[in-house]
Short mmCIF file of C-alpha atoms in Angstrom, two decimals:
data_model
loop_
_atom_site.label_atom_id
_atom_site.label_comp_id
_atom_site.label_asym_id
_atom_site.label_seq_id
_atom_site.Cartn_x
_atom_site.Cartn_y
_atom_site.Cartn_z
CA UNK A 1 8.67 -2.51 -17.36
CA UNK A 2 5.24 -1.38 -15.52
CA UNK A 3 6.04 0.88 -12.50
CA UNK A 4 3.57 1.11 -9.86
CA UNK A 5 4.36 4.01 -7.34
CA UNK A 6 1.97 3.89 -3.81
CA UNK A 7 1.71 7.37 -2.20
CA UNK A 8 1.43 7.53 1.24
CA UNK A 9 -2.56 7.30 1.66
CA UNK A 10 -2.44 3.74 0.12
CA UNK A 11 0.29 2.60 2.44
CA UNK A 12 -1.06 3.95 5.32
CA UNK A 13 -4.46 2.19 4.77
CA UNK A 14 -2.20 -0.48 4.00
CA UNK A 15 -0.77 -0.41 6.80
CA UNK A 16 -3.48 -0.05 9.23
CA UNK A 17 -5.35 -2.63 7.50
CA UNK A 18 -2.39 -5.00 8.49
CA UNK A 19 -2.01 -4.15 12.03
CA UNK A 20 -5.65 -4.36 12.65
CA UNK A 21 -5.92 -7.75 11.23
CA UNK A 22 -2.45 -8.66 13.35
CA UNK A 23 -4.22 -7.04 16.42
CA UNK A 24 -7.32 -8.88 15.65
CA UNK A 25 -6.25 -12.47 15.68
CA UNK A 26 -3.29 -11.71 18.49
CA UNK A 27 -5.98 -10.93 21.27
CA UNK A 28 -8.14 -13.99 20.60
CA UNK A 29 -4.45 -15.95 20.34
CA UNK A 30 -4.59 -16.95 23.49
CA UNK A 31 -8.30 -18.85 23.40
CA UNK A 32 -7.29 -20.42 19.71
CA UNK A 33 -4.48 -21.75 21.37
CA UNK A 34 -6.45 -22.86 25.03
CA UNK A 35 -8.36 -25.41 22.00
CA UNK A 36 -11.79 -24.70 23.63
CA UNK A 37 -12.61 -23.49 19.93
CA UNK A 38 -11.93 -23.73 16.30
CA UNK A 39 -8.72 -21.84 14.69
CA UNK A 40 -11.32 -20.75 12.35
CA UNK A 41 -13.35 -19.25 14.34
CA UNK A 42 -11.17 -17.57 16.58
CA UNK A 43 -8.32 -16.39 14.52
CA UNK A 44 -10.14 -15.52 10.97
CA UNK A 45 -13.00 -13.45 12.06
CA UNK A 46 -11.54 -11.64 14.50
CA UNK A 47 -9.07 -10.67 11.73
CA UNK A 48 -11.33 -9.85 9.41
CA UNK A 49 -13.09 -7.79 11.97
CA UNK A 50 -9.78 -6.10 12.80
CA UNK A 51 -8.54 -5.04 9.60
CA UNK A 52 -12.29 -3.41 9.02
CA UNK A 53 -11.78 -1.30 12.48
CA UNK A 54 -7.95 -0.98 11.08
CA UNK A 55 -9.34 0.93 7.59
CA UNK A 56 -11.28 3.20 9.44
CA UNK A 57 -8.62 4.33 12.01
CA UNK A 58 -6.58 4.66 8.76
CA UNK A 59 -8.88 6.70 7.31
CA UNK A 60 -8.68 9.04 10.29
CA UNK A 61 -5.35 8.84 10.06
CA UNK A 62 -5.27 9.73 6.24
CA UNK A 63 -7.41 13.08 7.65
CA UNK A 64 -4.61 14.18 10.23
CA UNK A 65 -2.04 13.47 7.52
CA UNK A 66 -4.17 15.66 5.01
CA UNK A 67 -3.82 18.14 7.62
CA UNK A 68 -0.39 18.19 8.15
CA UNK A 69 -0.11 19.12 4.48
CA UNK A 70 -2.22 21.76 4.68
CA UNK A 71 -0.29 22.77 6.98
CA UNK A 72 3.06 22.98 5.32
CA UNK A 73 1.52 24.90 2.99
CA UNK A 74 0.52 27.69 4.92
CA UNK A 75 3.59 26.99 7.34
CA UNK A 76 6.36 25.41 6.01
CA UNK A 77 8.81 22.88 7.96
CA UNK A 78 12.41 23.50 8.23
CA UNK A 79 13.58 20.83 7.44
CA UNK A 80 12.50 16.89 6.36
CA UNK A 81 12.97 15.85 9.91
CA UNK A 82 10.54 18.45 11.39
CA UNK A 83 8.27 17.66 8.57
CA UNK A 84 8.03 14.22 9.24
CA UNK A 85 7.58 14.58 12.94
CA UNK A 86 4.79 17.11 12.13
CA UNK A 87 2.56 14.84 10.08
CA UNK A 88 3.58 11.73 12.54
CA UNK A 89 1.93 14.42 15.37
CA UNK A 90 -1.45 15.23 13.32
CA UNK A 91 -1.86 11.65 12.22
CA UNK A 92 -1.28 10.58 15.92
CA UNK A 93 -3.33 13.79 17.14
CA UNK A 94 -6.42 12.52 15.37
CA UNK A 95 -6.24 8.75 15.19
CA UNK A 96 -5.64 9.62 19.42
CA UNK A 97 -8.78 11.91 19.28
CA UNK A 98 -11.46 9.76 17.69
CA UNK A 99 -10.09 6.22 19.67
CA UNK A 100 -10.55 8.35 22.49
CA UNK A 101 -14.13 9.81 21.56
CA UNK A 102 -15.15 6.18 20.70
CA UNK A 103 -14.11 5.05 23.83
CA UNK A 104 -15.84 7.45 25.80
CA UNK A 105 -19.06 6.97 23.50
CA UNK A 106 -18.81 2.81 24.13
CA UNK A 107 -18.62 3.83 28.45
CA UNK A 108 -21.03 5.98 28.08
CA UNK A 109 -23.41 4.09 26.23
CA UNK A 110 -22.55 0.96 28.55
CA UNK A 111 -22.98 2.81 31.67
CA UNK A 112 -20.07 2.54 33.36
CA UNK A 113 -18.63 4.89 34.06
CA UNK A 114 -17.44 5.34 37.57
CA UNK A 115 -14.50 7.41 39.28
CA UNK A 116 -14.04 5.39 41.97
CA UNK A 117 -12.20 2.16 40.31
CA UNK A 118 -9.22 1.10 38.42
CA UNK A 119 -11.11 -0.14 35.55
CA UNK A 120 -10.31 2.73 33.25
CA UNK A 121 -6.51 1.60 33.09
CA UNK A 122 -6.34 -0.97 30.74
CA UNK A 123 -8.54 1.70 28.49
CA UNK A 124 -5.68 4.07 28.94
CA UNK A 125 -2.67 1.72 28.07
CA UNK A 126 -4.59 1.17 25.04
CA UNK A 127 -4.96 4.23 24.17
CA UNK A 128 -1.06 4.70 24.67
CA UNK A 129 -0.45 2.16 22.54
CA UNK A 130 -2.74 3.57 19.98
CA UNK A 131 -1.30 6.93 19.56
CA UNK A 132 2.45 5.78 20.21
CA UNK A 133 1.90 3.02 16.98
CA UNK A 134 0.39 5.65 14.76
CA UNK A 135 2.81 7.99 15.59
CA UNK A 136 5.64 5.26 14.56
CA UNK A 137 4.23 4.37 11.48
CA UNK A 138 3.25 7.80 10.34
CA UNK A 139 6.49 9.05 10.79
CA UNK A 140 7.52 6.15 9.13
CA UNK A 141 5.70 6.43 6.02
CA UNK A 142 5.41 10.21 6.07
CA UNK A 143 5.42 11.38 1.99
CA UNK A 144 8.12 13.82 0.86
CA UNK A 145 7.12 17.12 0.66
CA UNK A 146 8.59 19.92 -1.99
CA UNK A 147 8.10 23.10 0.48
CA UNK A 148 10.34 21.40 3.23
CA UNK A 149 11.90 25.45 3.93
CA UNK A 150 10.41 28.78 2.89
CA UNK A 151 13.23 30.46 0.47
CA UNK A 152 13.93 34.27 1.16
CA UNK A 153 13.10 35.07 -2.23
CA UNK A 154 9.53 33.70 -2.59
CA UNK A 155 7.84 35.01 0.47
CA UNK A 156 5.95 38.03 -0.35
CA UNK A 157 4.64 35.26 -3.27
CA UNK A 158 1.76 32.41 -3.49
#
């Protein structure tokens, strides 16, 4: 019997590939549905679109996840639970970081920013929603690490 095993990078491109195609075709939803266009061309490409922009906020996310192993290595969790909640943070820390940085590149580049309005809050919930998903499904597919507690007898070692 063949046994594939998928480590965590491939589900969490997975993953984000999936939700960005989801996200894609659910915000054009509402025109497909209106009939002023074709199902085709409102639901497909903007999938296809999404799970491209999806890969490459997994990919970001694959860094901060990268990172949070690094970081058990030099500091190890206490315990699974705290290890999962630290790579859900670093994978939410940068996946947060870069939407945001695009963001501000995309106003800037547009011009508008101003101070004075209420445009900015639809940006934010996004952003919200962004960092609160990755979060979820990091900590949901967070890999299982063997240094999960640093044993008395192998600290002066490594």
């Amino acid at each position: 019997m063949l046994c594939i095993t998928v480590d965590w990078v491939e589900k969490e491109l997975r993953v984000a590939g999936a939700t960005g195609a989801v996200t894609g075709a659910g915000v054009m939803l509402p025109w497909a549905l209106e009939g002023s266009m074709s199902w085709l061309a409102l639901l497909v490409f903007p999938a296809f679109c999404g799970a491209v922009a999806g890969l490459l906020v997994g990919v970001v996310a694959v860094g901060g996840g990268r990172y949070a192993l690094w970081s058990n290595r030099v500091w190890p969790a206490r315990s699974h639970r705290t290890w999962r909640h630290r790579f859900a943070a670093c994978t939410a820390a940068a996946v947060t970081l870069v939407t945001a940085l695009a963001l501000c590149w995309l106003f800037a580049a547009a011009g508008e920013i101003s101070t004075g309005t209420d445009e900015l809050l639809p940006w934010w919930i996004a952003l919200a929603v962004i960092a609160a998903s990755s979060y979820l499904f990091a900590y949901a597919l967070a890999p299982t690490t063997d240094r999960t507690a640093r044993s008395q007898d192998c600290l002066g070692q490594d």
